[in-house]
Amino acid sequence: MRVAHTESSINFGGQELRILDQVRWARTHGHDFRLLAREDSAVYREAAKRALPRHPVPFRGSFNPRAVLSLLYFIVRNRIDLIDCHSSRDASTAMAARLFGIPVVRTHHIGKRLKDDFAHRMVWRCGATRVIAISKYVADCIAGQGLAARDRISVIGSGIDLDRFNPGVDGAPVRNALNIPASARVVSVIGMIRPDKGQRFLVGAVDAIVEQVPDARFLIVGSPTRPEFLAELKESIEKVRNGQRIILTGFRHDIEGFIAASDVIVLTSEIEGRSQVIAQAFAMKKPVVASNVGAVPELVRHGETGFLYPFGDVEKLAESVVAVLTRSPADRIENAYALALAELSFDRMMSDTLRVYEEAIGKR
């Protein structure tokens, strides 16, 4: 199967990682998957580092003639069977290919209200053969706004590499590199640094956590989508008494090492379509404390596979983290691990994805 994955975003996070992992997986399983993205984007540069096949397309604006021509030329020349779009601008561009009979799947990653004016409705209704939503919550958002019929939407969550993310990964190298004692308790939040990811709330909870857990350390792993977001976060760190216990690591490829070095993984997001970090933590037998938003409760079932707290409630966040650090929730960890093994593997995700592709191609 020959599939072109398109991505118009210039940033790099879980969405872009999922695309690259899909391309890599497919090529090792006999399929010809490729990335089409802006040459100045982070995902394009990362694909080059990983030696994955990529092609530059100047995705700019909702309908750029240069992007349309570049996309169509690539599709025809390489006899592409299907396009999988991951953002709104490339989805608008791919609608031209759909009008020429090329099957288009639109994978949607964001769990929030979408633009639904006439132009955007046309792209959703006419520009995609099938839709993949990364969670039931995201699917409900799309269907609830009338952008796609529910029977055109398949829910396929982000899978994880269970060989890479497993309980046997050693966290000592990360702790040693950051000068964190083996006896210290590490609380980590992993993700892009931007306001909706809510890292500032963990910063706000630091002093209360340290009062109860004196040896606590805090890792904020990820890079900012804009420089001002990092500046704002550093400002908030300067305002807490124990700010020196917080380490900003920047973007890291070895996420499994940071999860292994942690005693609890925290998710502080305001909006969350589906969190890869939660699934990764489950597979590595690390407890999770997460904000009760979006699709998070689909994975983090309070008191069963993890712990939920109201988004933005710093006091409840601190209480939940302290409870995990002082009372090891072994049963929750085992439940979460079983869920990861049974339902969250990358192989299962790709099997479901290929099935959707085949159905879309069959409707050509």
XYZ file of C-alpha atoms in Angstrom:
364
model
C 0.000 0.000 0.000
C 1.348 3.445 -0.964
C 0.251 6.148 1.474
C 1.201 9.824 1.735
C 0.923 11.314 5.230
C 0.505 15.093 5.091
C 1.236 17.508 7.943
C 1.095 21.306 7.645
C 2.127 22.138 11.233
C 5.629 23.527 11.743
C 5.847 22.357 15.385
C 6.705 18.963 16.798
C 4.800 16.984 19.415
C 2.807 13.811 19.927
C 0.826 14.261 16.718
C 3.941 14.519 14.596
C 5.629 11.656 16.458
C 2.648 9.431 15.667
C 3.006 10.208 11.952
C 6.717 9.391 11.858
C 6.209 6.204 13.841
C 3.479 5.152 11.406
C 5.758 5.750 8.429
C 8.576 3.790 10.053
C 6.331 0.893 11.090
C 4.672 0.626 7.679
C 7.967 0.561 5.805
C 9.216 -2.293 7.988
C 5.990 -4.192 7.233
C 6.111 -3.979 3.454
C 4.184 -0.761 2.802
C 5.364 2.442 1.095
C 4.455 5.288 3.470
C 5.912 8.774 3.042
C 5.727 12.163 4.734
C 4.658 15.329 2.907
C 5.313 18.474 4.956
C 6.764 21.970 4.860
C 10.503 21.857 4.378
C 10.967 24.341 7.241
C 8.890 22.302 9.680
C 10.198 20.381 12.679
C 8.549 17.139 11.529
C 10.318 17.364 8.147
C 13.684 17.847 9.827
C 13.018 14.985 12.211
C 12.053 12.710 9.305
C 15.392 13.561 7.682
C 17.240 12.645 10.899
C 15.441 9.312 10.943
C 16.154 8.730 7.223
C 12.416 8.448 6.505
C 11.141 9.275 2.990
C 9.773 12.821 2.797
C 8.777 15.338 0.172
C 8.426 19.118 0.654
C 5.005 20.663 0.047
C 4.503 24.401 0.783
C 1.361 24.090 2.937
C 0.392 27.691 3.656
C -3.097 29.074 4.080
C -6.263 27.099 3.560
C -5.854 26.662 -0.202
C -2.475 27.422 -1.707
C -2.239 26.757 -5.487
C 1.472 25.886 -5.234
C 0.750 23.360 -2.512
C -2.121 21.833 -4.505
C 0.004 21.427 -7.636
C 2.949 20.048 -5.667
C 0.708 17.539 -3.904
C -1.050 16.395 -7.084
C 2.239 16.028 -8.949
C 3.664 13.893 -6.153
C 0.541 11.728 -5.913
C 0.421 11.003 -9.645
C 4.163 10.511 -10.098
C 4.425 8.097 -7.165
C 1.113 6.296 -7.814
C -0.096 6.981 -4.262
C -3.101 4.889 -3.209
C -4.301 7.111 -0.363
C -3.598 10.362 1.490
C -3.818 10.621 5.273
C -4.125 14.267 6.415
C -3.316 15.327 9.958
C -4.019 19.097 10.109
C -6.556 21.505 8.658
C -4.375 23.216 6.048
C -3.100 20.041 4.467
C -6.654 18.620 4.598
C -7.866 21.618 2.581
C -5.079 21.038 0.079
C -5.795 17.320 -0.191
C -9.440 17.999 -1.063
C -8.236 18.701 -4.624
C -6.846 15.163 -4.820
C -10.123 13.805 -3.438
C -11.984 15.545 -6.267
C -9.709 13.677 -8.708
C -10.694 10.349 -7.146
C -7.790 9.807 -4.725
C -9.058 8.411 -1.394
C -8.382 10.745 1.519
C -8.453 9.813 5.206
C -8.456 12.648 7.716
C -6.882 11.813 11.072
C -7.965 14.281 13.731
C -5.923 14.664 16.932
C -7.405 17.665 18.765
C -10.271 17.512 21.220
C -11.840 20.953 21.077
C -14.550 22.799 19.193
C -13.647 23.139 15.535
C -14.303 25.860 13.001
C -17.550 24.961 11.279
C -18.244 27.739 8.812
C -19.285 26.820 5.277
C -15.723 26.429 3.947
C -14.604 24.169 6.800
C -17.759 22.060 6.559
C -17.095 21.550 2.850
C -13.579 20.290 3.562
C -14.860 17.843 6.173
C -17.754 16.586 4.060
C -16.183 16.574 0.593
C -12.493 16.350 1.346
C -12.318 13.034 3.194
C -13.446 9.518 2.385
C -13.082 8.397 5.996
C -12.137 10.050 9.304
C -9.908 8.641 12.036
C -10.384 10.159 15.496
C -7.706 9.435 18.090
C -10.291 8.997 20.859
C -14.014 8.604 21.394
C -14.051 12.136 22.800
C -12.574 13.540 19.575
C -15.026 11.499 17.495
C -17.944 12.877 19.523
C -16.661 16.434 18.965
C -16.558 15.924 15.188
C -19.929 14.196 14.957
C -21.534 16.566 17.459
C -20.768 19.544 15.241
C -22.154 17.738 12.217
C -18.811 17.769 10.396
C -18.869 14.039 9.642
C -21.435 11.304 10.112
C -20.613 8.972 12.988
C -20.485 5.950 10.680
C -17.649 7.601 8.701
C -15.504 7.991 11.823
C -13.235 5.283 13.220
C -11.720 5.666 16.691
C -8.061 4.591 16.740
C -5.987 5.717 19.689
C -2.250 6.312 19.562
C -0.388 3.051 20.045
C 2.960 2.623 21.750
C 6.000 0.481 21.094
C 5.865 -2.044 23.928
C 9.446 -3.112 23.268
C 10.651 0.445 23.808
C 8.322 1.391 26.653
C 8.514 -1.385 29.225
C 9.110 -1.758 32.986
C 12.681 -2.905 32.441
C 13.998 0.445 31.193
C 16.674 1.832 33.524
C 16.075 5.388 34.729
C 19.455 5.691 36.472
C 21.294 7.266 33.483
C 18.785 10.142 33.361
C 18.964 10.669 37.125
C 22.758 10.620 37.018
C 22.879 13.095 34.128
C 20.599 15.492 36.034
C 22.310 14.953 39.419
C 19.156 13.563 40.995
C 19.846 11.186 43.926
C 18.551 7.629 43.619
C 16.531 8.179 46.814
C 14.735 11.314 45.536
C 11.102 11.177 44.385
C 10.693 12.471 40.825
C 7.516 14.054 39.466
C 7.481 14.602 35.692
C 5.266 16.321 33.161
C 6.064 15.590 29.516
C 4.810 17.509 26.480
C 5.063 20.664 24.414
C 5.415 23.830 26.473
C 2.388 25.966 25.668
C -0.444 27.435 27.773
C -3.016 24.683 27.158
C -0.573 22.011 28.392
C -0.736 23.609 31.840
C 2.816 23.029 33.119
C 2.381 26.175 35.244
C -0.074 24.290 37.461
C 2.543 21.724 38.418
C 4.899 24.616 39.187
C 2.205 26.076 41.415
C 1.881 22.769 43.275
C 5.622 22.309 43.903
C 5.822 23.994 47.330
C 2.842 22.066 48.698
C 4.292 18.776 47.428
C 7.747 19.468 48.914
C 6.175 20.183 52.324
C 4.911 16.591 52.398
C 7.663 14.955 50.324
C 10.918 16.810 51.189
C 13.074 14.922 48.689
C 10.816 15.595 45.700
C 12.282 16.749 42.365
C 10.372 17.929 39.302
C 11.055 17.477 35.590
C 9.363 19.481 32.839
C 10.236 17.667 29.632
C 9.514 19.302 26.284
C 10.192 22.309 24.106
C 8.092 25.471 23.680
C 6.020 26.086 20.565
C 6.847 29.793 21.030
C 9.723 31.425 22.943
C 7.355 33.550 25.011
C 5.710 30.410 26.448
C 9.036 29.270 27.877
C 9.690 32.750 29.254
C 6.312 32.741 31.008
C 6.995 29.318 32.510
C 10.410 30.400 33.791
C 8.751 33.446 35.365
C 6.308 31.235 37.254
C 9.187 29.013 38.440
C 10.991 32.041 39.881
C 7.943 32.798 42.053
C 7.920 29.509 44.004
C 10.156 28.821 47.009
C 11.395 25.504 45.694
C 11.930 26.545 42.098
C 15.491 25.217 42.224
C 14.038 21.697 42.399
C 12.446 22.111 38.944
C 14.484 21.066 35.910
C 13.560 22.162 32.385
C 15.044 19.480 30.155
C 13.994 20.770 26.743
C 12.945 18.385 23.960
C 14.215 14.841 24.441
C 14.174 11.793 22.195
C 14.772 9.354 25.054
C 11.358 9.817 26.662
C 11.405 6.252 27.968
C 14.456 7.106 30.079
C 12.672 10.062 31.660
C 9.562 8.022 32.409
C 11.756 5.314 33.932
C 13.486 7.946 36.099
C 10.111 9.200 37.393
C 8.017 8.070 40.357
C 4.840 9.634 38.988
C 3.831 11.057 35.611
C 1.577 14.107 35.730
C -0.632 15.449 32.953
C -1.792 19.025 33.517
C -3.510 19.743 30.170
C -6.569 21.897 29.597
C -7.273 20.193 26.246
C -6.328 16.612 25.470
C -7.486 14.579 22.495
C -5.450 11.558 23.547
C -2.226 11.429 25.531
C 0.595 9.177 24.341
C 2.499 9.826 27.567
C -0.257 8.272 29.657
C -0.130 5.068 27.614
C 3.670 5.055 27.781
C 3.587 5.451 31.564
C 1.055 2.609 31.859
C 3.348 0.315 29.851
C 6.292 1.209 32.103
C 4.338 0.643 35.326
C 4.445 4.280 36.406
C 1.460 5.835 38.236
C -0.370 8.664 36.490
C -2.068 11.761 37.921
C -3.992 13.612 35.210
C -6.416 16.490 34.731
C -9.965 15.318 34.136
C -10.369 16.746 30.627
C -11.138 15.604 27.092
C -10.270 11.985 26.363
C -8.142 11.503 29.483
C -10.828 9.549 31.420
C -10.944 7.016 28.575
C -7.539 5.798 29.771
C -7.197 7.114 33.319
C -10.105 5.590 35.198
C -9.984 7.241 38.596
C -8.984 4.820 41.325
C -8.646 1.976 38.819
C -5.850 2.802 36.349
C -4.750 6.176 37.721
C -5.889 9.351 39.447
C -7.861 12.302 38.099
C -8.096 15.828 39.479
C -10.073 18.907 38.308
C -8.127 20.865 35.700
C -6.401 23.932 37.158
C -6.983 22.915 40.790
C -3.436 23.228 42.149
C -4.413 22.075 45.626
C -6.043 18.869 44.364
C -3.103 18.262 42.046
C -0.669 18.532 44.958
C -2.835 16.252 47.137
C -3.015 13.604 44.403
C 0.730 13.625 43.745
C 1.525 13.407 47.477
C -0.921 10.505 47.871
C 0.790 8.581 45.061
C 4.293 9.279 46.384
C 3.465 8.311 49.969
C 1.134 5.364 49.310
C 2.312 3.209 46.401
C -0.817 2.397 44.322
C 0.335 -1.057 43.201
C -3.117 -2.292 42.161
C -3.734 0.767 39.935
C -0.311 0.315 38.338
C -1.012 -3.340 37.520
C -4.453 -2.499 36.085
C -2.923 0.183 33.875
C -0.142 -2.149 32.741
C -2.681 -4.821 31.768
C -4.628 -2.228 29.761
C -1.464 -1.180 27.910
C -0.611 -4.765 26.971
C -4.141 -5.625 25.880
C -5.223 -2.507 23.999
C -2.499 0.094 23.516
C 0.176 -1.531 21.347
C 1.414 0.135 18.165
C 0.839 -3.087 16.203
C -2.831 -3.051 17.134
C -3.134 0.629 16.203
C -1.590 0.018 12.791
C -3.723 -3.050 12.124
C -6.844 -0.960 12.750
C -5.462 1.908 10.653
C -4.670 -0.300 7.658
C -8.203 -1.681 7.819
C -9.604 1.860 7.498
C -7.228 2.586 4.601
C -8.349 -0.564 2.793
C -12.001 0.367 3.201
C -11.334 3.877 1.866
C -9.406 2.541 -1.128
C -12.192 0.065 -1.795
C -14.632 2.971 -2.121
C -12.507 4.712 -4.753
